[in-house]
mmCIF file of C-alpha atoms in Angstrom:
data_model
loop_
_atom_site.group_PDB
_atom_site.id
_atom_site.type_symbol
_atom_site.label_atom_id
_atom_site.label_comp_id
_atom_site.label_asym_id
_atom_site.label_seq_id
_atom_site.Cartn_x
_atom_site.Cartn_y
_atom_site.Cartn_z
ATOM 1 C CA UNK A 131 62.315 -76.987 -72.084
ATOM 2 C CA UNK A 132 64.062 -73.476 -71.344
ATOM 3 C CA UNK A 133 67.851 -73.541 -71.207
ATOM 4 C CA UNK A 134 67.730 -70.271 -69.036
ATOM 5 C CA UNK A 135 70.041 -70.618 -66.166
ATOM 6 C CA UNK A 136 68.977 -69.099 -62.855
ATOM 7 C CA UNK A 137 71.809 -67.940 -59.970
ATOM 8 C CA UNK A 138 71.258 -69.992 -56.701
ATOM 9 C CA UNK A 139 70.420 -67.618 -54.066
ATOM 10 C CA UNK A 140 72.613 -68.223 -50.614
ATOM 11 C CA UNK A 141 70.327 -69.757 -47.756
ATOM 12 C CA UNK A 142 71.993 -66.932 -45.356
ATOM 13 C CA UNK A 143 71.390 -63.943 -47.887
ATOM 14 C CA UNK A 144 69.916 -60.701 -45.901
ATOM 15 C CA UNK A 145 66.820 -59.003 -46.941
ATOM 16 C CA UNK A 146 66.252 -55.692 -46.075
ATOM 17 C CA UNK A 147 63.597 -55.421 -43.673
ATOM 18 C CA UNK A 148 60.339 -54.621 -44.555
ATOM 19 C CA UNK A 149 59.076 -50.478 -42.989
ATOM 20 C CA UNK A 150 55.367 -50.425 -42.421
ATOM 21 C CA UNK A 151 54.100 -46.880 -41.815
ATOM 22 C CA UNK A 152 52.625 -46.692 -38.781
ATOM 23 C CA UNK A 153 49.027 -46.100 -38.509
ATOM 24 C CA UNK A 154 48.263 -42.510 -36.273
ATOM 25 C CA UNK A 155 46.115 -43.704 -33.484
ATOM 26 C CA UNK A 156 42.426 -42.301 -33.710
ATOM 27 C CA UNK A 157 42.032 -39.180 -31.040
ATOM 28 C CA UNK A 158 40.221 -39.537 -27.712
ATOM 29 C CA UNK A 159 36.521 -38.220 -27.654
ATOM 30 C CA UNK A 160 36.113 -35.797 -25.067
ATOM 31 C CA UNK A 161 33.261 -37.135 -22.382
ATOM 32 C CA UNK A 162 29.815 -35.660 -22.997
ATOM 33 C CA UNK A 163 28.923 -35.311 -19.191
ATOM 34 C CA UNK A 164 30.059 -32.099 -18.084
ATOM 35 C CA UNK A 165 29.852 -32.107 -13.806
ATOM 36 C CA UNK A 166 27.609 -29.837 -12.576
ATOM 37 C CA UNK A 167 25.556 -29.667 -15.379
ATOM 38 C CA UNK A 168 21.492 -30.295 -16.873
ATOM 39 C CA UNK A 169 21.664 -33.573 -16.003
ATOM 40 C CA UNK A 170 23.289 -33.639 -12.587
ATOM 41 C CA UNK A 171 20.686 -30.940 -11.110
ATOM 42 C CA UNK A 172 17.755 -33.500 -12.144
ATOM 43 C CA UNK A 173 19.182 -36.215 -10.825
ATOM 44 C CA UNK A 174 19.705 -34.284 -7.612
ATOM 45 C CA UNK A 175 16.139 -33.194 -7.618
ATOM 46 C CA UNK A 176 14.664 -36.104 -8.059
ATOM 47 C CA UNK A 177 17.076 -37.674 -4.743
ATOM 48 C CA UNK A 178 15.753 -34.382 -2.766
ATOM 49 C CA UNK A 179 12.319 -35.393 -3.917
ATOM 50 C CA UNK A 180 12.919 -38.858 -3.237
ATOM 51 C CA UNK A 181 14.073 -38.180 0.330
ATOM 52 C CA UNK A 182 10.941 -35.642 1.217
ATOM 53 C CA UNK A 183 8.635 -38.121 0.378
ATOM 54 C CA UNK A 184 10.314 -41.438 2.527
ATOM 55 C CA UNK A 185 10.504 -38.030 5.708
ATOM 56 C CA UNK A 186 6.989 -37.340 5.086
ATOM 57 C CA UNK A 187 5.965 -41.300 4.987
ATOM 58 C CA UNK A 188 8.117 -42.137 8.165
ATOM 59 C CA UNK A 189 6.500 -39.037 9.486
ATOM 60 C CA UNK A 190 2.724 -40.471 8.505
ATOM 61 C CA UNK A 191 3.740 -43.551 10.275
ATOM 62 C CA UNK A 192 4.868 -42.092 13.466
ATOM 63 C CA UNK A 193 1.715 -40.123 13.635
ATOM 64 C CA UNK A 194 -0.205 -43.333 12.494
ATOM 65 C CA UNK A 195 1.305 -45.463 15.794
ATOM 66 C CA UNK A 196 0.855 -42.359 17.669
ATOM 67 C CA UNK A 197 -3.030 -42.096 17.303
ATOM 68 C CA UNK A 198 -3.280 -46.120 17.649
ATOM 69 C CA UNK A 199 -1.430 -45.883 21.053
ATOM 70 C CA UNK A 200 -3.860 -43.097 21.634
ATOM 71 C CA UNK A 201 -7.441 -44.900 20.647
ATOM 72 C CA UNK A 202 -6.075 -48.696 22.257
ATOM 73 C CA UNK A 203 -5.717 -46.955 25.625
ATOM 74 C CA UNK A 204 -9.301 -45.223 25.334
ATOM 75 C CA UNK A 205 -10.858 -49.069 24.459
ATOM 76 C CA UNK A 206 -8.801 -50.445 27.678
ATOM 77 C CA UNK A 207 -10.312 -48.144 29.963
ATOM 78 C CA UNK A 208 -13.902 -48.498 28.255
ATOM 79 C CA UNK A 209 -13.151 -51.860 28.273
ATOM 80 C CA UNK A 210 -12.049 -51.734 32.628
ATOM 81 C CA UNK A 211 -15.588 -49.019 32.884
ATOM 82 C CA UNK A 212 -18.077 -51.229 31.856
ATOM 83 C CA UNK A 213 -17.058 -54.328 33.371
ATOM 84 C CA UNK A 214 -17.057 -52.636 36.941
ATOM 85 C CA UNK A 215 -20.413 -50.826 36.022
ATOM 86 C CA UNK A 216 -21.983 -53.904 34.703
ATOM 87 C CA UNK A 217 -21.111 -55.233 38.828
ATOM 88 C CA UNK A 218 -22.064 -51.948 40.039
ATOM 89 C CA UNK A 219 -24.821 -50.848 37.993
ATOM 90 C CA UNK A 220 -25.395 -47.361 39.207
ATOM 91 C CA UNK A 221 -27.927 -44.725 38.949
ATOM 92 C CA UNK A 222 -27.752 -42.420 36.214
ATOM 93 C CA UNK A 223 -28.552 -39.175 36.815
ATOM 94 C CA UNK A 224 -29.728 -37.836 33.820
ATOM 95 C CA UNK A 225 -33.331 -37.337 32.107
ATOM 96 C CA UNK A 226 -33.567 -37.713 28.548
ATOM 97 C CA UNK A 227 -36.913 -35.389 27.005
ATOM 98 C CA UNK A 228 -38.616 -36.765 24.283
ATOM 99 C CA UNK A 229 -40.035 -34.370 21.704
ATOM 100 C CA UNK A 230 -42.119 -31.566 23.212
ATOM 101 C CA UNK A 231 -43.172 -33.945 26.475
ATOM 102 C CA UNK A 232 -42.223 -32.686 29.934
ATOM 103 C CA UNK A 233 -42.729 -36.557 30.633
ATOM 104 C CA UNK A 234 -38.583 -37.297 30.423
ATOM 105 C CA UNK A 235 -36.908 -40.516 30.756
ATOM 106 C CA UNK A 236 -36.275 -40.425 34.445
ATOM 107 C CA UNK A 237 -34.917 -42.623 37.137
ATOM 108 C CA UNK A 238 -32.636 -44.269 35.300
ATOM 109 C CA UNK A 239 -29.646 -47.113 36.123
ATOM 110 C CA UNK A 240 -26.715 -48.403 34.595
ATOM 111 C CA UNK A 241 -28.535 -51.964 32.785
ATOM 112 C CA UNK A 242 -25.318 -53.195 30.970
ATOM 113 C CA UNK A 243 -22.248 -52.142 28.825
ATOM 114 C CA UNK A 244 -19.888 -53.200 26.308
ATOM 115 C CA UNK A 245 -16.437 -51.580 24.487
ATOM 116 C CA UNK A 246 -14.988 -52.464 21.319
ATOM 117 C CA UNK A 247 -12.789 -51.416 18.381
ATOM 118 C CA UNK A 248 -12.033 -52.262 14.608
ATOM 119 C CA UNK A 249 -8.472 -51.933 12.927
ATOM 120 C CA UNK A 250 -6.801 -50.773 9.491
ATOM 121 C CA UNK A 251 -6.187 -53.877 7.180
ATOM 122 C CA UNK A 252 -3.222 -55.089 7.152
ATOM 123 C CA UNK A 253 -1.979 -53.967 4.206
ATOM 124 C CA UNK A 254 -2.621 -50.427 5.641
ATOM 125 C CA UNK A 255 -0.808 -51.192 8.836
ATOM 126 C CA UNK A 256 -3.350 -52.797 11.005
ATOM 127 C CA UNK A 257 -3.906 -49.523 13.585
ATOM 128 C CA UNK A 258 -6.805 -48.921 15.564
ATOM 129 C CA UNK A 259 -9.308 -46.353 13.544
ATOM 130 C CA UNK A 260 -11.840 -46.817 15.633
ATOM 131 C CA UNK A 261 -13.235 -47.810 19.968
ATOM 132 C CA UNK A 262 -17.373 -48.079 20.073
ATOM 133 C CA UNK A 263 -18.625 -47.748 23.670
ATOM 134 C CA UNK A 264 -22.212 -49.079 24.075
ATOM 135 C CA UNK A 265 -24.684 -49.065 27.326
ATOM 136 C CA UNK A 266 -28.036 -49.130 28.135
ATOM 137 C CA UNK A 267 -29.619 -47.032 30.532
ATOM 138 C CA UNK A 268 -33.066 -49.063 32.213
ATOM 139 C CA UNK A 269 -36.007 -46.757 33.735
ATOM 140 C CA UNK A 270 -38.874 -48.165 35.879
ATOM 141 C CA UNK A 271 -41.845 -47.722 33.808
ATOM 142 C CA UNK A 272 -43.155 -47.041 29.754
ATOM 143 C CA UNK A 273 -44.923 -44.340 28.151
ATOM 144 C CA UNK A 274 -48.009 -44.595 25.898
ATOM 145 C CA UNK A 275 -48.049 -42.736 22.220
ATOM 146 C CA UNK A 276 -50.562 -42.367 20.160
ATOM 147 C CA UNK A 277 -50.306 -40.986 16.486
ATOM 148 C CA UNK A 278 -52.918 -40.547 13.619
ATOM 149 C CA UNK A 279 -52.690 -42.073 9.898
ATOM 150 C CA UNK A 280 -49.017 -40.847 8.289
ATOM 151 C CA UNK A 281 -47.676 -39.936 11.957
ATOM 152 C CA UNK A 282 -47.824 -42.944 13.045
ATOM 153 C CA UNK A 283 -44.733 -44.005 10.465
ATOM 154 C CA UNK A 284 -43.271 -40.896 11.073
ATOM 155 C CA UNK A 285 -43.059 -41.947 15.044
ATOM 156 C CA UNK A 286 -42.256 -45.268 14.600
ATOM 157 C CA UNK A 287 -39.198 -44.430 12.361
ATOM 158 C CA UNK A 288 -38.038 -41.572 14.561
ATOM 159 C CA UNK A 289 -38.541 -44.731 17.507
ATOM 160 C CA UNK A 290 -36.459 -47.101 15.393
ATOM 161 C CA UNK A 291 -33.490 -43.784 14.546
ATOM 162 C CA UNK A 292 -32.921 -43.067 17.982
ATOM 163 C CA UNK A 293 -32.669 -46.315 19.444
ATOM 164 C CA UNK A 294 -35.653 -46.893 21.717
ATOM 165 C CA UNK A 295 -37.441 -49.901 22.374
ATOM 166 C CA UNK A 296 -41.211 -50.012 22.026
ATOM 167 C CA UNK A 297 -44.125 -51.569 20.340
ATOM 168 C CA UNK A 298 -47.525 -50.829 18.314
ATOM 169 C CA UNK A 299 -50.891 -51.754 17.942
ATOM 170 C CA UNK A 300 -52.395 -50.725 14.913
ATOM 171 C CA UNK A 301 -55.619 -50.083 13.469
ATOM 172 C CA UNK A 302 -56.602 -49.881 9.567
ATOM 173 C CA UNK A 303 -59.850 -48.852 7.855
ATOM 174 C CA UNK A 304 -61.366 -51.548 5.093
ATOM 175 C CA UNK A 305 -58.844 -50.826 2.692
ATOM 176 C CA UNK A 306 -56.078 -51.869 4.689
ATOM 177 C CA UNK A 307 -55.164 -48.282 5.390
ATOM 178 C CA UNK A 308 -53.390 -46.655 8.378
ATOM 179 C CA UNK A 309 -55.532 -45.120 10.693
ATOM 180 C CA UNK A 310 -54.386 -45.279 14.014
ATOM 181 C CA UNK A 311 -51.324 -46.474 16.100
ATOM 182 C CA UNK A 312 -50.543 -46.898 20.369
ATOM 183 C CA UNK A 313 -46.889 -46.898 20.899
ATOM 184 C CA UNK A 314 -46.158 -48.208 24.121
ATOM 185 C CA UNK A 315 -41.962 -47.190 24.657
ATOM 186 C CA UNK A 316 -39.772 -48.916 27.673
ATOM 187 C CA UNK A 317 -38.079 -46.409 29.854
ATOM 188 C CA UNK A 318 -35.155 -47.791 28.229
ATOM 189 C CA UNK A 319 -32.210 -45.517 26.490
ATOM 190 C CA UNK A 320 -29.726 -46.843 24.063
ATOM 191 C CA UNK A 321 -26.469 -44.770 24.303
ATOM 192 C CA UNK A 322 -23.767 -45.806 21.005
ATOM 193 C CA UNK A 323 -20.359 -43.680 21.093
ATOM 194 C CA UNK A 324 -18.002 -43.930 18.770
ATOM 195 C CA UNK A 325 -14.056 -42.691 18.740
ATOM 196 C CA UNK A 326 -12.688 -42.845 15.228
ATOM 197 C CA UNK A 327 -9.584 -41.082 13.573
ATOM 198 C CA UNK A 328 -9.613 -38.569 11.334
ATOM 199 C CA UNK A 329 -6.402 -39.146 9.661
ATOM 200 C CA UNK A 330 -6.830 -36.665 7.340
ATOM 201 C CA UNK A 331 -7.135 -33.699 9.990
ATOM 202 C CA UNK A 332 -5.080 -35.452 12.561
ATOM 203 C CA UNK A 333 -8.082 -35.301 15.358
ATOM 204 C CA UNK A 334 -10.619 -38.120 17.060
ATOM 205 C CA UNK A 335 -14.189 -37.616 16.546
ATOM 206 C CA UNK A 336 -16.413 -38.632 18.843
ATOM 207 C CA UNK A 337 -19.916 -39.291 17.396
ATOM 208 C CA UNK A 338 -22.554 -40.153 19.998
ATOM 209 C CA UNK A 339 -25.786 -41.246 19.932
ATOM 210 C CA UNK A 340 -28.402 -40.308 23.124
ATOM 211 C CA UNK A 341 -25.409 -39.898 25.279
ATOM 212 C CA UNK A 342 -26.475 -36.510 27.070
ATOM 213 C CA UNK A 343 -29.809 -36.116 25.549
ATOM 214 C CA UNK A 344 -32.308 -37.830 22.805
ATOM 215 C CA UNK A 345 -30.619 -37.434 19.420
ATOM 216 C CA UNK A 346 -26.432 -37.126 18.147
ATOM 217 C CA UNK A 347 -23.907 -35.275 18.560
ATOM 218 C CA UNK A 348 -20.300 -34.890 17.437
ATOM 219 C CA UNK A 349 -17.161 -33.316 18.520
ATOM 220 C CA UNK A 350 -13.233 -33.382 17.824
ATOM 221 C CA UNK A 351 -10.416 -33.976 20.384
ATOM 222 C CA UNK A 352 -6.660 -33.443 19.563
ATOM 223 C CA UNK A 353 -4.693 -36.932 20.234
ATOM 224 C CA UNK A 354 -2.542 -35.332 22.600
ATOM 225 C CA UNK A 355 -5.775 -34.739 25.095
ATOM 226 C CA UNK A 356 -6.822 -38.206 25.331
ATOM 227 C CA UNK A 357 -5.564 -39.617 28.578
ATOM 228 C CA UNK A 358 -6.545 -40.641 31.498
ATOM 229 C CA UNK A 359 -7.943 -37.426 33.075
ATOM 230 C CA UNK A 360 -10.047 -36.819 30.297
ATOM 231 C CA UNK A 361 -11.174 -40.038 29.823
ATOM 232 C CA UNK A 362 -12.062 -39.795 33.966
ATOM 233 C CA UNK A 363 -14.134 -36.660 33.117
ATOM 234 C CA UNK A 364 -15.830 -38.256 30.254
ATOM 235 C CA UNK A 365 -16.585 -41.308 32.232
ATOM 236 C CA UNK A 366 -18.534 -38.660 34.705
ATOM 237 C CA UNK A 367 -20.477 -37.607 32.070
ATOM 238 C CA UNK A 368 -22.191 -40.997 30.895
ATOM 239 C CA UNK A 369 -23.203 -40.994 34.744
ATOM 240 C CA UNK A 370 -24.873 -37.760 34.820
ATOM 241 C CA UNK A 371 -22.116 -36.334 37.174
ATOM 242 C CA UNK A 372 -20.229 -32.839 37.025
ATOM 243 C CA UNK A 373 -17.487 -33.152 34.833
ATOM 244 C CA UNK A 374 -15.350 -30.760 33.042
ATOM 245 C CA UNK A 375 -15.292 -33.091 29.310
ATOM 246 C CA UNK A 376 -16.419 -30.004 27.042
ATOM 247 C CA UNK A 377 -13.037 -28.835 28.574
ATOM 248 C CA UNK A 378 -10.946 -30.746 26.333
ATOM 249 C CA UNK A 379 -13.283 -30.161 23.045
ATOM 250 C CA UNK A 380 -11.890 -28.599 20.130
ATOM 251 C CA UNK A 381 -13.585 -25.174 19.431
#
């Protein structure tokens, strides 16, 4: 055992306090984003980009609503024409030619009409994009063809194109061949218009089948035409009467 003596150390003896060196604080980084710079003028083209795009989409809606409001008031007054003319059934004055005969399609009355019209789906907003007016025009009588071996398809399909009813009698040879066909056609015309948008050129074209003569026809109206006094002058034109449609035509 060691016999080396140790001094007692007072409980209330003071210790110098222990210094700790303070540690520098680490330096702020400057920010990287500098205002008004690269970054800022993309971002603020792409919201000017962004905001172009939602004008010219609420602007391709309004025009949308405008042409359906447009085309839904030309199938109401179809719609109001054909019921009275289906009461009234007028004469039509009109003769409709058929290929190089002076024998026309005369005499002809208002048999019956119809109007109707087909939308967008839904997903594309559901507007009108297009009004079909139908009508048949009934004449007293028929008229007798007669074609020889190929010309008799060639008249039956031109028959079936245009709309016009009729019938044949054929004769073949021993090998089942075409010879000879008799085409008895009713004085009867077919007349199919159609009103559809163009929403690509922001008109209505009208595509008509046998409505002032044999055959079709189209033309182009601005929206902003079709009303009621245009739709009056058109109506005078399925009848045969004066009218001033070709008026409101795009040239």
């Amino acid at each position: 055992m060691s016999s080396t003596l140790f001094p007692d150390v007072p409980p209330d003896a003071a210790f110098p306090p222990v210094r700790v060196a303070d540690t520098p604080s680490a330096p702020q980084a400057a920010p990287l984003r500098v205002s008004g710079g690269l970054l800022d003028q993309l971002k603020g083209e792409v919201v000017s980009r962004q905001q172009e795009a939602n004008d010219a989409s609420r602007q391709v809606d309004a025009e949308r609503e405008e042409l359906d409001r447009r085309l839904r008031g030309v199938f109401e007054y179809f719609h109001d024409l054909t019921t009275q003319l289906n009461y009234l059934k007028p004469a039509v004055a009109r003769s409709y030619f058929f290929l190089d005969s002076d024998d026309a399609f005369r005499n002809l009355a208002w048999l019956e009409g119809f109007s109707d019209f087909r939308t967008q789906a839904e997903r594309e907003g559901g507007h009108i994009e297009r009004v079909t007016l139908g009508y048949t025009l009934k004449g007293p009588g028929a008229r007798n063809l007669e074609r020889l071996g190929s010309g008799v398809e060639r008249l039956r399909q031109l028959l079936f194109d245009l709309g016009l009813k009729f019938e044949c009698r054929e004769r073949r040879n021993r090998q089942r061949e075409l010879e000879h066909g008799a085409f008895t056609v009713a004085d009867e015309i077919s007349v199919l218009v159609v009103w559809r948008v163009d929403f690509e050129n922001h008109v209505i074209v009208v595509e008509s089948r046998n409505l002032e003569r044999l055959g079709f026809a189209s033309c182009a109206l601005s929206p902003e035409s079709i009303g009621a006094a245009m739709l009056d002058e058109f109506g005078r034109l399925m009848l045969g009467r004066e009218n001033r449609f070709r008026s409101f035509v795009i040239r």
